[in-house]
């Protein structure tokens, strides 16, 4: 018997809906909210309003593109958290209404688990290797940076995480002080390709165990720029590419140092990368280099599934559906929701 899942993602500033059948992606529609760029960051109240406007047309498009009818959907999976409460509420309420109207079960999904399970999404016409259990996943997004030990599709344990800012936040905040548009990560990535990554040196944090810290780097970057600007008002303009390259290089090194430590400690060499920052070319190159150097089997997500998307929610829903892990109409979103 085949399983068709409709996935809904609305945790931050992207409204997304996807349909998957037996893990194969039939459609994945994402409506980005351009409005936040004007403010240099996500404005929660504007995000929930935009979700309200987008959700019905986005779901409609996902179902049409999938070439199915509503009656073929076996369950609806939605992001319960973590994320912005108002945004999560839109997806959760939509899922409740849809489940009630169609008389189908509802599955709640942890957004972070969704990012990790992108590695199990199948493409209609492309064979892809999937990680074998147990594997380690470096999950790096705008809100989270953690190393997760994945024992099965639904059994996961965080073995290291940031004690302050996330890697994506470090990209975004440093980009902001350089006057680059939001979100800064992709822009820094683009400019870094044109710069010298050894031009500027930023000290790396000393944090215990497998944990991360990125707020010190952000502050060091800010003070460094402030000092340089005192003697040269055009310092940022003249050194933008080198600043981006050096910043990216430092963030990637911080991320990889702990990942190597985790691989060594656990003896696991199946290593996956997930989350918005997994789109970063410097990080992807470093993962490939490490795979050669340490004999890791590395799994990089396709670009379309690095940042927030509903296909990752649908695939998590697929495995929970098999386990009959359903929720009732009394379910409420959770702004904080760890693995
Ligand atoms: O996973 P995601 O879409 O949302 C969260 O769950 O947070 O991640 C968004 C983050 C942002 O901080 C963004 O700047 C970063 O991912 N990002 C990148 C790149 N593309 C997106 N960071 C560095 N390089 C990129 N190419
Ligand atoms: Zn995310």
Short mmCIF file of C-alpha atoms and ligand atoms in Angstrom, two decimals:
data_model
loop_
_atom_site.label_atom_id
_atom_site.label_comp_id
_atom_site.label_asym_id
_atom_site.label_seq_id
_atom_site.Cartn_x
_atom_site.Cartn_y
_atom_site.Cartn_z
CA UNK A 1 0.00 0.00 0.00
CA UNK A 2 1.39 3.40 -0.89
CA UNK A 3 1.54 6.39 1.46
CA UNK A 4 0.85 9.97 0.29
CA UNK A 5 1.68 12.78 2.69
CA UNK A 6 0.97 16.51 2.45
CA UNK A 7 3.62 18.46 4.38
CA UNK A 8 3.25 22.03 5.69
CA UNK A 9 6.15 24.24 6.86
CA UNK A 10 5.59 27.69 8.36
CA UNK A 11 8.09 28.01 11.21
CA UNK A 12 9.85 31.19 10.13
CA UNK A 13 9.56 33.32 6.99
CA UNK A 14 8.89 30.75 4.27
CA UNK A 15 5.46 29.28 3.59
CA UNK A 16 5.88 25.86 2.06
CA UNK A 17 3.74 22.85 1.09
CA UNK A 18 4.89 19.56 -0.42
CA UNK A 19 3.41 16.26 -1.51
CA UNK A 20 5.40 13.04 -1.31
CA UNK A 21 4.35 9.52 -2.24
CA UNK A 22 6.29 6.67 -0.64
CA UNK A 23 9.10 9.14 0.04
CA UNK A 24 9.24 10.35 -3.58
CA UNK A 25 8.83 14.12 -3.99
CA UNK A 26 5.84 14.96 -6.20
CA UNK A 27 5.90 18.68 -5.44
CA UNK A 28 7.58 21.18 -3.11
CA UNK A 29 6.32 24.75 -3.27
CA UNK A 30 7.94 27.58 -1.31
CA UNK A 31 6.69 31.17 -1.03
CA UNK A 32 9.49 33.42 0.25
CA UNK A 33 8.57 36.54 2.14
CA UNK A 34 10.55 39.38 0.55
CA UNK A 35 9.13 41.93 3.01
CA UNK A 36 11.70 41.11 5.74
CA UNK A 37 14.69 42.25 3.66
CA UNK A 38 13.46 45.85 4.12
CA UNK A 39 13.92 45.46 7.88
CA UNK A 40 17.21 43.53 7.85
CA UNK A 41 15.68 40.56 9.63
CA UNK A 42 12.47 38.59 10.11
CA UNK A 43 9.63 40.63 11.65
CA UNK A 44 7.45 38.02 13.43
CA UNK A 45 4.14 39.85 13.08
CA UNK A 46 4.64 40.42 9.34
CA UNK A 47 5.70 36.79 8.93
CA UNK A 48 2.49 35.38 10.41
CA UNK A 49 0.36 37.72 8.29
CA UNK A 50 2.19 36.69 5.14
CA UNK A 51 1.76 33.00 6.07
CA UNK A 52 -1.98 33.59 6.36
CA UNK A 53 -2.06 35.08 2.88
CA UNK A 54 0.17 32.40 1.34
CA UNK A 55 -0.92 29.15 2.92
CA UNK A 56 -4.02 28.34 0.83
CA UNK A 57 -2.54 29.18 -2.62
CA UNK A 58 0.74 27.41 -1.71
CA UNK A 59 -1.09 24.20 -0.68
CA UNK A 60 -3.32 24.39 -3.77
CA UNK A 61 -0.28 24.72 -6.03
CA UNK A 62 1.52 21.84 -4.29
CA UNK A 63 -1.46 19.51 -4.78
CA UNK A 64 -1.97 20.57 -8.42
CA UNK A 65 1.73 20.19 -9.25
CA UNK A 66 1.78 16.76 -7.63
CA UNK A 67 -0.95 15.70 -10.06
CA UNK A 68 -3.12 14.22 -7.32
CA UNK A 69 -6.54 14.97 -5.85
CA UNK A 70 -7.21 15.84 -2.19
CA UNK A 71 -8.76 12.44 -1.63
CA UNK A 72 -5.44 10.68 -2.32
CA UNK A 73 -3.76 12.31 0.70
CA UNK A 74 -3.36 9.83 3.58
CA UNK A 75 -2.18 12.30 6.24
CA UNK A 76 -1.14 15.90 6.77
CA UNK A 77 2.19 16.61 8.47
CA UNK A 78 2.95 20.06 9.86
CA UNK A 79 5.81 21.80 11.68
CA UNK A 80 4.91 22.06 15.35
CA UNK A 81 8.17 23.81 16.29
CA UNK A 82 10.70 25.18 16.95
CA UNK A 83 10.04 28.57 15.39
CA UNK A 84 8.04 31.77 15.69
CA UNK A 85 4.81 31.08 17.54
CA UNK A 86 2.58 33.21 15.31
CA UNK A 87 4.02 31.60 12.18
CA UNK A 88 3.71 28.07 13.57
CA UNK A 89 0.12 28.80 14.54
CA UNK A 90 -0.84 29.42 10.90
CA UNK A 91 0.50 26.04 9.71
CA UNK A 92 -0.88 24.19 12.73
CA UNK A 93 -4.35 25.70 12.34
CA UNK A 94 -4.37 24.98 8.62
CA UNK A 95 -3.40 21.34 9.26
CA UNK A 96 -6.18 20.99 11.84
CA UNK A 97 -8.80 22.34 9.43
CA UNK A 98 -7.55 20.18 6.55
CA UNK A 99 -7.43 17.01 8.67
CA UNK A 100 -10.92 17.65 9.98
CA UNK A 101 -12.39 18.43 6.56
CA UNK A 102 -10.81 15.40 4.87
CA UNK A 103 -11.09 13.10 7.86
CA UNK A 104 -7.41 12.12 7.73
CA UNK A 105 -4.81 11.82 10.51
CA UNK A 106 -2.51 14.64 11.52
CA UNK A 107 1.21 14.24 12.26
CA UNK A 108 3.27 16.82 14.18
CA UNK A 109 6.88 17.32 13.07
CA UNK A 110 9.92 18.76 14.78
CA UNK A 111 11.45 21.14 12.23
CA UNK A 112 14.99 20.08 13.20
CA UNK A 113 14.21 16.41 12.69
CA UNK A 114 12.80 17.42 9.30
CA UNK A 115 16.10 19.08 8.30
CA UNK A 116 17.93 15.84 9.13
CA UNK A 117 15.52 13.55 7.27
CA UNK A 118 15.93 15.42 3.94
CA UNK A 119 18.54 12.77 3.29
CA UNK A 120 15.75 10.19 2.91
CA UNK A 121 13.73 12.10 0.31
CA UNK A 122 13.68 10.35 -3.05
CA UNK A 123 13.65 11.97 -6.47
CA UNK A 124 11.45 10.58 -9.23
CA UNK A 125 14.27 10.14 -11.71
CA UNK A 126 17.46 10.18 -9.67
CA UNK A 127 18.95 7.45 -7.49
CA UNK A 128 20.54 8.86 -4.37
CA UNK A 129 22.60 7.20 -1.66
CA UNK A 130 21.10 7.48 1.80
CA UNK A 131 23.10 7.54 5.04
CA UNK A 132 23.28 4.33 7.01
CA UNK A 133 22.39 4.22 10.70
CA UNK A 134 23.90 5.26 12.97
CA UNK A 135 25.13 8.47 11.38
CA UNK A 136 26.17 11.92 12.58
CA UNK A 137 24.41 14.99 11.24
CA UNK A 138 25.84 18.48 11.44
CA UNK A 139 22.66 20.56 11.55
CA UNK A 140 23.38 24.21 10.85
CA UNK A 141 20.62 26.75 10.32
CA UNK A 142 19.67 30.30 11.20
CA UNK A 143 18.52 29.26 14.65
CA UNK A 144 20.46 26.08 15.43
CA UNK A 145 23.95 24.58 15.26
CA UNK A 146 24.22 21.08 16.56
CA UNK A 147 25.73 17.66 16.07
CA UNK A 148 23.09 14.97 16.17
CA UNK A 149 23.62 11.24 16.55
CA UNK A 150 20.92 9.67 14.38
CA UNK A 151 20.13 6.09 15.41
CA UNK A 152 17.05 5.57 13.25
CA UNK A 153 14.59 7.75 11.33
CA UNK A 154 12.91 8.86 14.54
CA UNK A 155 15.52 8.19 17.21
CA UNK A 156 18.00 11.05 17.50
CA UNK A 157 20.19 12.53 20.18
CA UNK A 158 21.96 15.89 20.22
CA UNK A 159 25.57 15.34 21.32
CA UNK A 160 26.81 18.92 20.84
CA UNK A 161 25.15 22.29 20.34
CA UNK A 162 25.72 26.01 20.39
CA UNK A 163 25.75 27.69 23.77
CA UNK A 164 24.80 31.05 22.21
CA UNK A 165 24.36 32.08 18.55
CA UNK A 166 23.89 29.71 15.62
CA UNK A 167 26.27 29.53 12.64
CA UNK A 168 23.62 31.09 10.36
CA UNK A 169 23.18 33.91 12.83
CA UNK A 170 26.95 34.57 12.73
CA UNK A 171 26.77 34.82 8.93
CA UNK A 172 23.69 37.06 9.06
CA UNK A 173 24.84 39.38 11.85
CA UNK A 174 28.36 39.89 10.45
CA UNK A 175 26.87 40.51 7.01
CA UNK A 176 24.58 43.13 8.53
CA UNK A 177 27.48 45.09 10.04
CA UNK A 178 29.14 45.07 6.60
CA UNK A 179 25.93 46.59 5.18
CA UNK A 180 25.01 43.47 3.19
CA UNK A 181 21.33 42.57 2.64
CA UNK A 182 19.39 40.03 4.74
CA UNK A 183 19.80 37.07 4.86
CA UNK A 184 23.55 37.55 4.81
CA UNK A 185 24.65 33.91 4.54
CA UNK A 186 24.16 33.47 0.78
CA UNK A 187 25.69 36.92 0.06
CA UNK A 188 28.79 36.22 2.16
CA UNK A 189 29.12 32.87 0.37
CA UNK A 190 29.02 34.59 -3.04
CA UNK A 191 31.53 37.34 -2.15
CA UNK A 192 33.82 34.88 -0.32
CA UNK A 193 34.51 33.16 -3.65
CA UNK A 194 36.22 36.36 -4.83
CA UNK A 195 38.30 36.98 -1.70
CA UNK A 196 41.42 35.79 0.14
CA UNK A 197 40.39 33.66 3.10
CA UNK A 198 43.74 34.11 4.83
CA UNK A 199 43.76 37.91 4.70
CA UNK A 200 42.19 38.39 8.15
CA UNK A 201 42.47 36.12 11.16
CA UNK A 202 39.73 35.82 13.76
CA UNK A 203 40.27 33.81 16.90
CA UNK A 204 38.23 30.67 17.34
CA UNK A 205 36.28 30.06 20.55
CA UNK A 206 37.36 27.54 23.14
CA UNK A 207 34.23 25.73 24.17
CA UNK A 208 34.06 22.47 26.07
CA UNK A 209 33.03 19.08 24.68
CA UNK A 210 31.22 19.04 21.34
CA UNK A 211 29.53 22.40 21.87
CA UNK A 212 29.76 25.51 19.72
CA UNK A 213 29.83 29.23 20.31
CA UNK A 214 29.51 31.95 17.67
CA UNK A 215 28.71 35.11 19.58
CA UNK A 216 32.39 35.82 20.37
CA UNK A 217 33.27 35.72 16.68
CA UNK A 218 30.50 38.19 15.91
CA UNK A 219 31.77 40.59 18.59
CA UNK A 220 35.41 40.19 17.47
CA UNK A 221 34.35 40.93 13.90
CA UNK A 222 32.44 44.02 14.97
CA UNK A 223 35.32 45.44 17.05
CA UNK A 224 37.83 44.68 14.31
CA UNK A 225 35.75 46.63 11.77
CA UNK A 226 35.22 49.49 14.21
CA UNK A 227 38.99 49.88 14.75
CA UNK A 228 39.81 49.68 11.05
CA UNK A 229 37.09 52.19 10.16
CA UNK A 230 38.72 54.75 12.50
CA UNK A 231 41.66 55.08 10.12
CA UNK A 232 39.99 54.17 6.84
CA UNK A 233 36.34 55.02 6.27
CA UNK A 234 36.29 52.84 3.16
CA UNK A 235 37.76 49.79 4.87
CA UNK A 236 34.67 47.60 4.43
CA UNK A 237 34.13 48.61 0.82
CA UNK A 238 37.79 48.00 -0.06
CA UNK A 239 38.00 44.63 1.71
CA UNK A 240 34.50 43.20 1.40
CA UNK A 241 35.46 40.04 -0.46
CA UNK A 242 38.43 39.26 1.79
CA UNK A 243 36.34 39.93 4.90
CA UNK A 244 33.65 37.54 3.66
CA UNK A 245 36.19 34.88 2.72
CA UNK A 246 38.01 35.12 6.07
CA UNK A 247 34.76 35.11 8.06
CA UNK A 248 33.39 32.11 6.18
CA UNK A 249 36.67 30.25 6.54
CA UNK A 250 36.61 30.78 10.33
CA UNK A 251 32.98 29.65 10.69
CA UNK A 252 33.65 26.54 8.60
CA UNK A 253 36.74 25.68 10.64
CA UNK A 254 34.83 26.05 13.92
CA UNK A 255 32.07 23.76 12.60
CA UNK A 256 34.46 21.14 11.24
CA UNK A 257 36.72 21.02 14.31
CA UNK A 258 33.89 19.74 16.52
CA UNK A 259 32.49 17.46 13.82
CA UNK A 260 35.89 15.76 13.50
CA UNK A 261 36.02 15.41 17.27
CA UNK A 262 32.52 13.85 17.28
CA UNK A 263 33.43 11.40 14.52
CA UNK A 264 36.53 10.37 16.43
CA UNK A 265 34.72 10.00 19.76
CA UNK A 266 31.85 7.95 18.35
CA UNK A 267 33.82 6.04 15.72
CA UNK A 268 31.09 6.89 13.19
CA UNK A 269 32.14 7.79 9.66
CA UNK A 270 28.69 8.22 8.07
CA UNK A 271 28.39 12.02 8.17
CA UNK A 272 25.50 14.13 6.89
CA UNK A 273 25.03 17.89 6.63
CA UNK A 274 21.67 19.68 6.96
CA UNK A 275 20.01 23.06 7.48
CA UNK A 276 20.16 26.42 5.71
CA UNK A 277 23.92 26.86 6.18
CA UNK A 278 24.50 23.50 4.44
CA UNK A 279 24.05 25.49 1.20
CA UNK A 280 27.37 27.19 1.95
CA UNK A 281 29.95 26.30 -0.68
CA UNK A 282 32.91 26.64 1.71
CA UNK A 283 31.30 24.24 4.17
CA UNK A 284 30.37 21.76 1.42
CA UNK A 285 33.95 21.82 0.05
CA UNK A 286 35.35 21.28 3.55
CA UNK A 287 33.04 18.28 4.04
CA UNK A 288 34.21 16.74 0.78
CA UNK A 289 37.86 17.33 1.71
CA UNK A 290 37.25 15.70 5.10
CA UNK A 291 35.58 12.72 3.45
CA UNK A 292 38.79 12.10 1.52
CA UNK A 293 41.06 12.78 4.45
CA UNK A 294 39.22 10.83 7.15
CA UNK A 295 37.46 8.21 5.04
CA UNK A 296 34.01 9.60 5.85
CA UNK A 297 30.96 8.82 3.74
CA UNK A 298 29.57 12.33 3.39
CA UNK A 299 25.95 13.18 2.51
CA UNK A 300 25.20 16.70 1.29
CA UNK A 301 21.59 17.77 0.70
CA UNK A 302 20.53 19.07 -2.69
CA UNK A 303 20.38 22.88 -2.69
CA UNK A 304 16.59 22.95 -2.93
CA UNK A 305 16.38 21.10 0.40
CA UNK A 306 19.00 23.00 2.40
CA UNK A 307 16.83 25.91 3.55
CA UNK A 308 13.33 25.56 4.96
CA UNK A 309 10.98 23.45 2.85
CA UNK A 310 7.89 21.30 3.37
CA UNK A 311 9.31 18.17 1.69
CA UNK A 312 11.43 17.60 4.80
CA UNK A 313 8.31 17.88 6.96
CA UNK A 314 6.46 15.45 4.70
CA UNK A 315 9.23 12.81 4.84
CA UNK A 316 9.31 13.00 8.64
CA UNK A 317 5.52 12.69 8.55
CA UNK A 318 5.92 9.61 6.36
CA UNK A 319 7.95 7.75 8.99
CA UNK A 320 5.69 8.87 11.82
CA UNK A 321 2.65 7.78 9.79
CA UNK A 322 4.13 4.29 9.50
CA UNK A 323 4.49 4.29 13.32
CA UNK A 324 0.91 5.64 13.66
CA UNK A 325 2.21 8.63 15.66
CA UNK A 326 -0.85 10.84 15.20
CA UNK A 327 -1.97 13.90 17.13
CA UNK A 328 -5.43 15.26 17.94
CA UNK A 329 -7.17 18.59 17.40
CA UNK A 330 -5.96 19.80 20.81
CA UNK A 331 -2.34 20.02 19.57
CA UNK A 332 -0.61 23.41 20.05
CA UNK A 333 2.61 24.72 18.47
CA UNK A 334 5.84 24.85 20.45
CA UNK A 335 8.24 27.77 19.92
CA UNK A 336 11.01 25.80 21.67
CA UNK A 337 11.32 22.19 20.65
CA UNK A 338 14.61 20.32 20.88
CA UNK A 339 15.69 16.96 19.49
O1 LIG B 1 17.33 26.30 7.85
P1 LIG B 1 17.04 27.71 7.50
O2 LIG B 1 16.39 28.00 6.16
O3 LIG B 1 16.12 28.38 8.58
C1 LIG B 1 16.19 28.06 9.93
O4 LIG B 1 15.63 27.01 10.31
O5 LIG B 1 16.87 28.86 10.64
O6 LIG B 1 18.40 28.51 7.62
C2 LIG B 1 18.51 29.86 7.33
C3 LIG B 1 19.96 30.28 7.52
C4 LIG B 1 20.18 31.80 7.45
O7 LIG B 1 20.96 32.18 8.55
C5 LIG B 1 20.94 31.97 6.14
O8 LIG B 1 21.82 33.08 6.13
C6 LIG B 1 21.72 30.68 6.08
O9 LIG B 1 20.79 29.70 6.51
N1 LIG B 1 22.19 30.37 4.72
C7 LIG B 1 23.50 30.37 4.37
C8 LIG B 1 23.56 30.08 2.99
N2 LIG B 1 22.28 29.92 2.54
C9 LIG B 1 21.44 30.09 3.62
N3 LIG B 1 24.60 30.59 5.12
C10 LIG B 1 25.80 30.53 4.49
N4 LIG B 1 25.93 30.26 3.17
C11 LIG B 1 24.85 30.05 2.38
N5 LIG B 1 25.01 29.78 1.09
ZN1 LIG B 2 15.17 25.47 9.22
#
